[in-house]
XYZ file of C-alpha atoms in Angstrom:
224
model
C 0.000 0.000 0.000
C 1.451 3.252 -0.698
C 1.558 5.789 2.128
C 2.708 9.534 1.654
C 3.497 12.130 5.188
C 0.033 13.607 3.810
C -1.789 10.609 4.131
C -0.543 9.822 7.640
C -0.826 13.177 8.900
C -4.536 13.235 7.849
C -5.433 10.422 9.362
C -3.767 11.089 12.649
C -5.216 14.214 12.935
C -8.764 12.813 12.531
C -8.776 11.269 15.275
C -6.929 13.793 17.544
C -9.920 15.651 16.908
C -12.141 12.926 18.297
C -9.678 13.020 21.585
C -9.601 16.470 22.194
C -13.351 16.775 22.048
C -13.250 14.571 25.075
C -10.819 16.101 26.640
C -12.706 19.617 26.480
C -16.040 17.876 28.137
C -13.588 16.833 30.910
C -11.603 17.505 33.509
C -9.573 14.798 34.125
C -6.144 14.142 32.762
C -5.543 11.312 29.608
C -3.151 8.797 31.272
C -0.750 7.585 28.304
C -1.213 3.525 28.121
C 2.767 1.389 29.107
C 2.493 -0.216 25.930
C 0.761 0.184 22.772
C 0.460 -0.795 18.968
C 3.719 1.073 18.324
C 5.851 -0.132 21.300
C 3.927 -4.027 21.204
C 7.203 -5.821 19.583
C 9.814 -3.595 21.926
C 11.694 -5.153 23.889
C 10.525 -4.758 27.694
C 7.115 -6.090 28.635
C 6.058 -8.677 26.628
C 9.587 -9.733 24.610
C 11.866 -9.536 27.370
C 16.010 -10.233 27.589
C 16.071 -12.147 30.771
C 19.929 -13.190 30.831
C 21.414 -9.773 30.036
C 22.742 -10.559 26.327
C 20.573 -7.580 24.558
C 18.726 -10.746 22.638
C 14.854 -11.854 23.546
C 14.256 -14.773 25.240
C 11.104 -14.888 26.806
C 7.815 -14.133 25.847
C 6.492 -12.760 28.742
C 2.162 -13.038 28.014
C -0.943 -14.970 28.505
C -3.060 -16.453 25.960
C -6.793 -16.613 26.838
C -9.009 -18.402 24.845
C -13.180 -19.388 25.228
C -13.627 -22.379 27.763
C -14.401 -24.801 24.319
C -12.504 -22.277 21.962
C -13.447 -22.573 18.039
C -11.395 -24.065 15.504
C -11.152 -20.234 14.190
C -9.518 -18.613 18.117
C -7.142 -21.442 18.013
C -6.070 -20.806 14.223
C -6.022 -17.098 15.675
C -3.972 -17.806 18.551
C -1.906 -19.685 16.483
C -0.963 -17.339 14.581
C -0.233 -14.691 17.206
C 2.023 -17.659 19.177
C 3.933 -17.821 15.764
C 4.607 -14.077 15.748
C 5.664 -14.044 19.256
C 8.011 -16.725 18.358
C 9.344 -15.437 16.013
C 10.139 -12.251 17.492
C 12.459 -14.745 20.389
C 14.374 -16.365 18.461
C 16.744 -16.932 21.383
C 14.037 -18.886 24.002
C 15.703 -20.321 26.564
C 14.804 -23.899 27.272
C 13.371 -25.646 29.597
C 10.167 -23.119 28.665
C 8.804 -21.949 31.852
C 5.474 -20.569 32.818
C 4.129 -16.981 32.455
C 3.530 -15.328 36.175
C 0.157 -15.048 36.951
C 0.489 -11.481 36.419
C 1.814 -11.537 33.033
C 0.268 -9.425 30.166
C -2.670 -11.393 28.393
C -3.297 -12.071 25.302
C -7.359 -12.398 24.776
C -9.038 -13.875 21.279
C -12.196 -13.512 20.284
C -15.594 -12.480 22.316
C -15.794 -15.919 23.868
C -11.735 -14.971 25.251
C -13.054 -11.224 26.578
C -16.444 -13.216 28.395
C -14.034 -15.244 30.445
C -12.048 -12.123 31.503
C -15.019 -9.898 32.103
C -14.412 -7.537 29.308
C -17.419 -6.299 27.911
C -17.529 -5.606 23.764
C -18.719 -2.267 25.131
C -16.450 -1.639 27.087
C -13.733 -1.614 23.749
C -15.973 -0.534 21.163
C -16.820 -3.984 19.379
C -20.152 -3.358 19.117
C -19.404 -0.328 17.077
C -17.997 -3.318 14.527
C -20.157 -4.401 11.549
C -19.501 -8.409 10.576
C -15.621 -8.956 9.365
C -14.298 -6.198 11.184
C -11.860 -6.761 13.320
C -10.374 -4.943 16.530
C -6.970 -4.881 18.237
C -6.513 -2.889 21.384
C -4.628 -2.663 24.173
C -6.440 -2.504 27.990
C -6.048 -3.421 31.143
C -8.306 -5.737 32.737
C -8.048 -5.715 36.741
C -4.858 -3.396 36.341
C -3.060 -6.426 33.763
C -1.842 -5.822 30.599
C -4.438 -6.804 28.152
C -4.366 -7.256 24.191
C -7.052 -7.781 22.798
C -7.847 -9.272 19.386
C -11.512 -9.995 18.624
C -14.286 -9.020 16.177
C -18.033 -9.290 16.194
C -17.991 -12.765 14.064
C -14.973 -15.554 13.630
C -13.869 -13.970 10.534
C -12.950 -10.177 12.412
C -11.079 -12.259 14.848
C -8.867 -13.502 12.344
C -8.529 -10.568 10.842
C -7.181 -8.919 14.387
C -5.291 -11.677 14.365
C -3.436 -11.547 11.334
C -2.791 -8.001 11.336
C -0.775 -8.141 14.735
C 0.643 -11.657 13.626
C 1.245 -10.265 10.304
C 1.767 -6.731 9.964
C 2.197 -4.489 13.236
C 3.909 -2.359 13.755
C 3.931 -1.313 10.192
C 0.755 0.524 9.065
C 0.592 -2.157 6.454
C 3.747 -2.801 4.304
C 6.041 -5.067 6.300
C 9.098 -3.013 4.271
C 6.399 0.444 4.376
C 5.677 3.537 7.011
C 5.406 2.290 10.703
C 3.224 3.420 13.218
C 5.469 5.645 14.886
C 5.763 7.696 11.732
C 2.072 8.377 11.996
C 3.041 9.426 15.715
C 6.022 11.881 14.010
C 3.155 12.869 11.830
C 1.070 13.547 14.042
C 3.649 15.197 16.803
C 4.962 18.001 14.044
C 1.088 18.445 13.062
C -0.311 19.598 16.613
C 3.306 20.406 17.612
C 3.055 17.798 20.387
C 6.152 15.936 21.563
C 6.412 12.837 20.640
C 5.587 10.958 24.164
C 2.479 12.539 24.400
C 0.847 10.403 21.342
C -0.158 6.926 21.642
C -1.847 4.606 19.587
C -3.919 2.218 21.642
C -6.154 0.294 19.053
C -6.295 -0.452 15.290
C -9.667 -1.808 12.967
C -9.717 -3.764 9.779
C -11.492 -5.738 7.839
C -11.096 -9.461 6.545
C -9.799 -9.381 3.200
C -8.927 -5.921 3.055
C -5.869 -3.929 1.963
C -5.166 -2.001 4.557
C -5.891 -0.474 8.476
C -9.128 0.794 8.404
C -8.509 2.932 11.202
C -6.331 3.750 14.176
C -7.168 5.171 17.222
C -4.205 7.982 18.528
C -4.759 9.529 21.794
C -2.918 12.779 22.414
C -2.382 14.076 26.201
C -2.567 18.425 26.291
C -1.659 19.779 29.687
C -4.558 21.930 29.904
C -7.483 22.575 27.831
C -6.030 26.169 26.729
C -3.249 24.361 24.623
C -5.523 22.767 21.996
């Protein structure tokens, strides 16, 4: 997909607009997520160096899955696992287990349920059949990513694009996310670290994001 600084500063800028309308009704400060869809593959919370060599080797997550999970989570999951793999290259064996306080990884609506995360609570319901969502949450104060749509198909689709594409806005070899953060910084004139971009939508079978969500922190109302 091709991708000019136009294009990304648009689209960032779209949604700051969304933010800072909430932000005006408001008084309470925007807390900046620890992780999100431009920092997910760092290495730090999930991907972690746990003998001091600078390489990964642990992932450091969850998976949760439906008590009697569909062939289509599992294939999901699957896919995700692969990803994470991939990214430590360098697991050490024996493979240990997660702590119980470990980031999560949640597929599908069936996933959410046995968490306690509402689709309203995300904005799934806002998703028409074959979208798909992936955000980042906390659920009881742990790291949560989820990856779920309103039918088997948008969970795949969530799937695939963090198993497949993030943190690129599409192109594996294209713009990243953090140069629609750049865009967006030198567009409001926002530092960088005050930008995050918490959750992504697309749609099975298409070419490309269909929409990211950036959140922008101000200091006070009178700066936007």
């Amino acid at each position: 997909m091709y991708c000019s600084w136009r294009h990304l500063v648009c689209t960032a800028a779209l949604f700051v607009v969304v933010v800072t309308s909430t932000v005006r009704a408001g008084t309470q400060s925007v807390e900046l997520p620890a992780l999100t869809l431009t920092s997910i593959f760092d290495q730090g919370v999930i991907l972690e160096d746990r003998n001091g060599d600078t390489v990964t080797d642990f992932v450091n997550v969850r998976f949760v899955l439906g008590d009697s999970p569909s062939a289509s989570d599992v294939s999901a999951a699957a896919n995700v696992a692969a990803r994470l793999g991939f990214e430590s290259m360098a697991i050490g064996l024996p493979l240990t287990d997660a702590d119980s306080d470990s980031p999560v990884v949640a597929i599908g609506t069936a996933g959410m349920a046995r968490l306690g995360l509402s689709p309203s609570s995300i904005g799934l319901n806002d998703l028409a059949i074959g979208e798909g969502l992936v955000v980042v949450t906390r659920v009881r104060d742990v790291l949560t990513i989820v990856l779920a749509g309103p039918d088997d198909a948008g969970t795949r689709a969530a799937a695939e694009l963090f198993a497949g594409r993030l943190p690129k806005v599409w192109d594996p070899k294209g713009a990243a996310l953090t140069d629609v953060v750049n865009a967006a910084g030198t567009f409001l004139d926002v530092p960088v670290g005050r930008i995050a971009v918490p959750n992504a939508r697309v749609t099975a079978g298409g070419a490309a994001i269909d929409r990211l969500g950036v959140v922008v922190r101000f200091d006070a109302v009178d700066a936007l």
